[in-house]
């Protein structure tokens, strides 16, 4: 079981470790594409990494509506809890 | 080739070139020819190619070979009209197959010049060309790879592994002279996924015409001097060292490729 704080911290680590995103650029409101220079291929890697945290399979289409860092956190949280409920 | 010698070449051919009005006429004719041929091929030759025996792979190869001979003819037509003069430097470096060929994209016709030079090749193209009636038949018959494909990297790696050449324009669209020069990261990701060296081609066009935000009829009285310089390959090996760090490596390689072309 992970709360949103855990998920946010893991996402932050993934962004810094995998993509060398400057840590200070990351905030819940930061836009993935415009602010953090994340592209669609990176998004697949992020999905895989977040899957390792929650142990739940994440489908790329569930990432479609995502624009901000907080959207990723919310989506992962929703998935993790929906399936364990 | 230096910029100044291109200017010189443009000036030399400019003296006896037709007047501007006939330039616009021939230019319009060239565009019409491209569109009409695209349409005619879609409804005649390409469907016929489908009727020939052989699997999908053989059909694509035939379509690509056909384009490999039609594009040079089209370039020659435009040269005869006095619109352009194309010069290739070290084109023999494009022989052999299985090469990931990249180029800058200053003008509308870059893909025509480059495919005319490479001959039999695969190409990553904008998905919109799959729906444009003038190009859809061609890109579909040749089995070109859509830039919005979900399996883009796998398709490109498979094509290169099978010995296809693969032409990619890393900017994703024509150079915007009003914006900073940027490459998308797709090309770096293709090279990393395919573990394939990169063959850079530098395209120059003088005077600058058929650029982004320029209409086809904004011609010059000069013949356009176009040069394609085929350079030594860029090795992928230094970027493969850090396994599992694809994201970092694709950023590093993209930055290096941008710097390479900025220095041209």
Short mmCIF file of N, CA and C in Angstrom, two decimals, chain A residues 1-77:
data_model
loop_
_atom_site.label_atom_id
_atom_site.label_comp_id
_atom_site.label_asym_id
_atom_site.label_seq_id
_atom_site.Cartn_x
_atom_site.Cartn_y
_atom_site.Cartn_z
N UNK A 1 0.85 -1.20 0.00
CA UNK A 1 0.00 0.00 0.00
C UNK A 1 0.88 1.25 0.00
N UNK A 2 0.63 2.12 -0.95
CA UNK A 2 1.43 3.35 -1.04
C UNK A 2 0.51 4.55 -1.02
N UNK A 3 0.89 5.56 -0.26
CA UNK A 3 0.10 6.79 -0.32
C UNK A 3 0.69 7.71 -1.40
N UNK A 4 0.00 8.83 -1.60
CA UNK A 4 0.40 9.71 -2.71
C UNK A 4 1.79 10.29 -2.50
N UNK A 5 2.17 10.45 -1.24
CA UNK A 5 3.49 11.00 -0.95
C UNK A 5 4.59 10.04 -1.43
N UNK A 6 4.40 8.74 -1.15
CA UNK A 6 5.36 7.72 -1.63
C UNK A 6 5.47 7.76 -3.14
N UNK A 7 4.31 7.81 -3.78
CA UNK A 7 4.28 7.77 -5.25
C UNK A 7 4.98 8.99 -5.82
N UNK A 8 4.71 10.15 -5.24
CA UNK A 8 5.35 11.39 -5.72
C UNK A 8 6.86 11.30 -5.58
N UNK A 9 7.32 10.80 -4.43
CA UNK A 9 8.76 10.71 -4.19
C UNK A 9 9.43 9.74 -5.16
N UNK A 10 8.73 8.63 -5.42
CA UNK A 10 9.29 7.65 -6.36
C UNK A 10 9.37 8.25 -7.77
N UNK A 11 8.30 8.95 -8.15
CA UNK A 11 8.27 9.58 -9.48
C UNK A 11 9.41 10.61 -9.62
N UNK A 12 9.61 11.37 -8.56
CA UNK A 12 10.67 12.38 -8.53
C UNK A 12 12.03 11.70 -8.77
N UNK A 13 12.25 10.58 -8.10
CA UNK A 13 13.51 9.85 -8.21
C UNK A 13 13.69 9.30 -9.64
N UNK A 14 12.59 8.78 -10.20
CA UNK A 14 12.63 8.24 -11.56
C UNK A 14 13.01 9.34 -12.55
N UNK A 15 12.37 10.51 -12.39
CA UNK A 15 12.63 11.61 -13.33
C UNK A 15 14.09 12.07 -13.26
N UNK A 16 14.62 12.12 -12.06
CA UNK A 16 16.01 12.57 -11.89
C UNK A 16 16.98 11.49 -12.37
N UNK A 17 16.75 10.24 -11.95
CA UNK A 17 17.70 9.16 -12.27
C UNK A 17 17.68 8.79 -13.75
N UNK A 18 16.49 8.66 -14.30
CA UNK A 18 16.40 8.18 -15.68
C UNK A 18 16.63 9.27 -16.71
N UNK A 19 16.16 10.47 -16.41
CA UNK A 19 16.14 11.49 -17.46
C UNK A 19 16.96 12.73 -17.10
N UNK A 20 17.63 12.70 -15.98
CA UNK A 20 18.44 13.85 -15.55
C UNK A 20 17.61 15.14 -15.53
N UNK A 21 16.34 15.01 -15.14
CA UNK A 21 15.53 16.22 -14.96
C UNK A 21 16.05 16.91 -13.70
N UNK A 22 16.32 18.22 -13.76
CA UNK A 22 16.80 18.91 -12.55
C UNK A 22 15.75 18.82 -11.44
N UNK A 23 16.17 18.37 -10.25
CA UNK A 23 15.22 18.14 -9.15
C UNK A 23 14.39 19.38 -8.85
N UNK A 24 15.02 20.56 -8.97
CA UNK A 24 14.29 21.79 -8.61
C UNK A 24 13.19 22.14 -9.61
N UNK A 25 13.24 21.51 -10.81
CA UNK A 25 12.20 21.79 -11.81
C UNK A 25 10.92 21.00 -11.52
N UNK A 26 11.03 19.97 -10.67
CA UNK A 26 9.89 19.08 -10.44
C UNK A 26 8.99 19.64 -9.34
N UNK A 27 7.72 19.78 -9.69
CA UNK A 27 6.72 20.17 -8.71
C UNK A 27 5.42 19.52 -9.13
N UNK A 28 4.42 19.42 -8.24
CA UNK A 28 3.15 18.76 -8.65
C UNK A 28 2.52 19.40 -9.88
N UNK A 29 2.70 20.71 -10.03
CA UNK A 29 2.06 21.41 -11.15
C UNK A 29 2.91 21.44 -12.42
N UNK A 30 4.15 20.93 -12.36
CA UNK A 30 5.03 20.99 -13.53
C UNK A 30 4.44 20.17 -14.67
N UNK A 31 4.48 20.73 -15.88
CA UNK A 31 3.97 20.03 -17.06
C UNK A 31 5.06 19.08 -17.59
N UNK A 32 4.69 17.81 -17.83
CA UNK A 32 5.69 16.81 -18.20
C UNK A 32 6.38 17.16 -19.51
N UNK A 33 5.59 17.51 -20.51
CA UNK A 33 6.17 17.74 -21.84
C UNK A 33 6.87 19.11 -21.90
N UNK A 34 6.12 20.16 -21.55
CA UNK A 34 6.65 21.51 -21.73
C UNK A 34 7.74 21.85 -20.72
N UNK A 35 7.52 21.51 -19.44
CA UNK A 35 8.47 21.94 -18.40
C UNK A 35 9.61 20.96 -18.20
N UNK A 36 9.30 19.66 -18.30
CA UNK A 36 10.31 18.65 -17.93
C UNK A 36 10.90 17.93 -19.15
N UNK A 37 10.43 18.27 -20.36
CA UNK A 37 10.98 17.70 -21.60
C UNK A 37 10.87 16.17 -21.64
N UNK A 38 9.70 15.68 -21.22
CA UNK A 38 9.43 14.24 -21.29
C UNK A 38 8.70 13.96 -22.59
N UNK A 39 9.16 12.95 -23.36
CA UNK A 39 8.45 12.62 -24.60
C UNK A 39 7.71 11.28 -24.44
N UNK A 40 7.05 10.85 -25.53
CA UNK A 40 6.18 9.68 -25.41
C UNK A 40 6.97 8.40 -25.10
N UNK A 41 8.23 8.36 -25.55
CA UNK A 41 9.05 7.17 -25.28
C UNK A 41 9.45 7.16 -23.80
N UNK A 42 9.74 8.34 -23.26
CA UNK A 42 10.03 8.44 -21.83
C UNK A 42 8.82 8.01 -21.01
N UNK A 43 7.62 8.36 -21.49
CA UNK A 43 6.40 8.05 -20.74
C UNK A 43 6.24 6.54 -20.55
N UNK A 44 6.67 5.78 -21.56
CA UNK A 44 6.61 4.32 -21.45
C UNK A 44 7.53 3.85 -20.32
N UNK A 45 8.73 4.44 -20.26
CA UNK A 45 9.68 4.08 -19.19
C UNK A 45 9.12 4.44 -17.81
N UNK A 46 8.47 5.60 -17.74
CA UNK A 46 7.89 6.02 -16.46
C UNK A 46 6.81 5.03 -16.03
N UNK A 47 5.98 4.61 -17.00
CA UNK A 47 4.92 3.64 -16.69
C UNK A 47 5.51 2.35 -16.13
N UNK A 48 6.61 1.90 -16.74
CA UNK A 48 7.26 0.67 -16.28
C UNK A 48 7.80 0.84 -14.86
N UNK A 49 8.43 1.98 -14.62
CA UNK A 49 9.00 2.24 -13.29
C UNK A 49 7.92 2.34 -12.21
N UNK A 50 6.82 2.99 -12.53
CA UNK A 50 5.74 3.15 -11.55
C UNK A 50 5.07 1.81 -11.28
N UNK A 51 5.09 0.96 -12.28
CA UNK A 51 4.54 -0.38 -12.16
C UNK A 51 5.37 -1.18 -11.14
N UNK A 52 6.68 -0.94 -11.15
CA UNK A 52 7.53 -1.66 -10.20
C UNK A 52 7.24 -1.24 -8.78
N UNK A 53 6.81 -0.01 -8.59
CA UNK A 53 6.47 0.47 -7.24
C UNK A 53 5.18 -0.17 -6.75
N UNK A 54 4.16 -0.15 -7.60
CA UNK A 54 2.84 -0.60 -7.16
C UNK A 54 2.62 -2.08 -7.41
N UNK A 55 3.40 -2.66 -8.32
CA UNK A 55 3.20 -4.05 -8.68
C UNK A 55 1.96 -4.25 -9.55
N UNK A 56 1.36 -3.15 -9.96
CA UNK A 56 0.17 -3.25 -10.83
C UNK A 56 0.55 -2.84 -12.25
N UNK A 57 -0.06 -3.53 -13.18
CA UNK A 57 0.22 -3.23 -14.58
C UNK A 57 -0.43 -1.91 -14.98
N UNK A 58 0.35 -1.05 -15.60
CA UNK A 58 -0.19 0.24 -16.07
C UNK A 58 -0.22 0.23 -17.59
N UNK A 59 -1.38 0.51 -18.15
CA UNK A 59 -1.50 0.55 -19.61
C UNK A 59 -1.24 1.96 -20.10
N UNK A 60 -0.52 2.08 -21.21
CA UNK A 60 -0.19 3.42 -21.71
C UNK A 60 -1.43 4.30 -21.91
N UNK A 61 -2.57 3.68 -22.27
CA UNK A 61 -3.76 4.51 -22.51
C UNK A 61 -4.26 5.17 -21.23
N UNK A 62 -3.88 4.60 -20.07
CA UNK A 62 -4.26 5.23 -18.81
C UNK A 62 -3.42 6.48 -18.54
N UNK A 63 -2.39 6.64 -19.33
CA UNK A 63 -1.52 7.82 -19.18
C UNK A 63 -1.88 8.91 -20.17
N UNK A 64 -2.87 8.64 -21.01
CA UNK A 64 -3.17 9.56 -22.11
C UNK A 64 -3.56 10.97 -21.67
N UNK A 65 -4.40 11.04 -20.63
CA UNK A 65 -4.93 12.34 -20.20
C UNK A 65 -3.94 13.11 -19.34
N UNK A 66 -2.77 12.54 -19.17
CA UNK A 66 -1.84 13.11 -18.20
C UNK A 66 -1.04 14.28 -18.76
N UNK A 67 -1.03 15.38 -17.99
CA UNK A 67 -0.24 16.54 -18.39
C UNK A 67 0.76 16.94 -17.32
N UNK A 68 0.32 16.88 -16.04
CA UNK A 68 1.17 17.38 -14.96
C UNK A 68 1.74 16.22 -14.14
N UNK A 69 2.73 16.52 -13.34
CA UNK A 69 3.32 15.54 -12.44
C UNK A 69 2.23 14.97 -11.51
N UNK A 70 1.38 15.86 -10.98
CA UNK A 70 0.33 15.42 -10.06
C UNK A 70 -0.64 14.44 -10.73
N UNK A 71 -0.86 14.59 -12.04
CA UNK A 71 -1.75 13.68 -12.77
C UNK A 71 -1.21 12.26 -12.73
N UNK A 72 0.13 12.12 -12.82
CA UNK A 72 0.75 10.79 -12.77
C UNK A 72 0.52 10.18 -11.39
N UNK A 73 0.76 11.00 -10.36
CA UNK A 73 0.59 10.53 -8.98
C UNK A 73 -0.86 10.06 -8.77
N UNK A 74 -1.81 10.88 -9.21
CA UNK A 74 -3.22 10.54 -9.03
C UNK A 74 -3.58 9.25 -9.77
N UNK A 75 -3.07 9.13 -11.00
CA UNK A 75 -3.41 7.95 -11.81
C UNK A 75 -2.84 6.69 -11.20
N UNK A 76 -1.60 6.75 -10.75
CA UNK A 76 -0.97 5.57 -10.14
C UNK A 76 -1.69 5.22 -8.84
N UNK A 77 -2.03 6.22 -8.05
CA UNK A 77 -2.73 5.99 -6.78
C UNK A 77 -4.08 5.32 -7.02
#
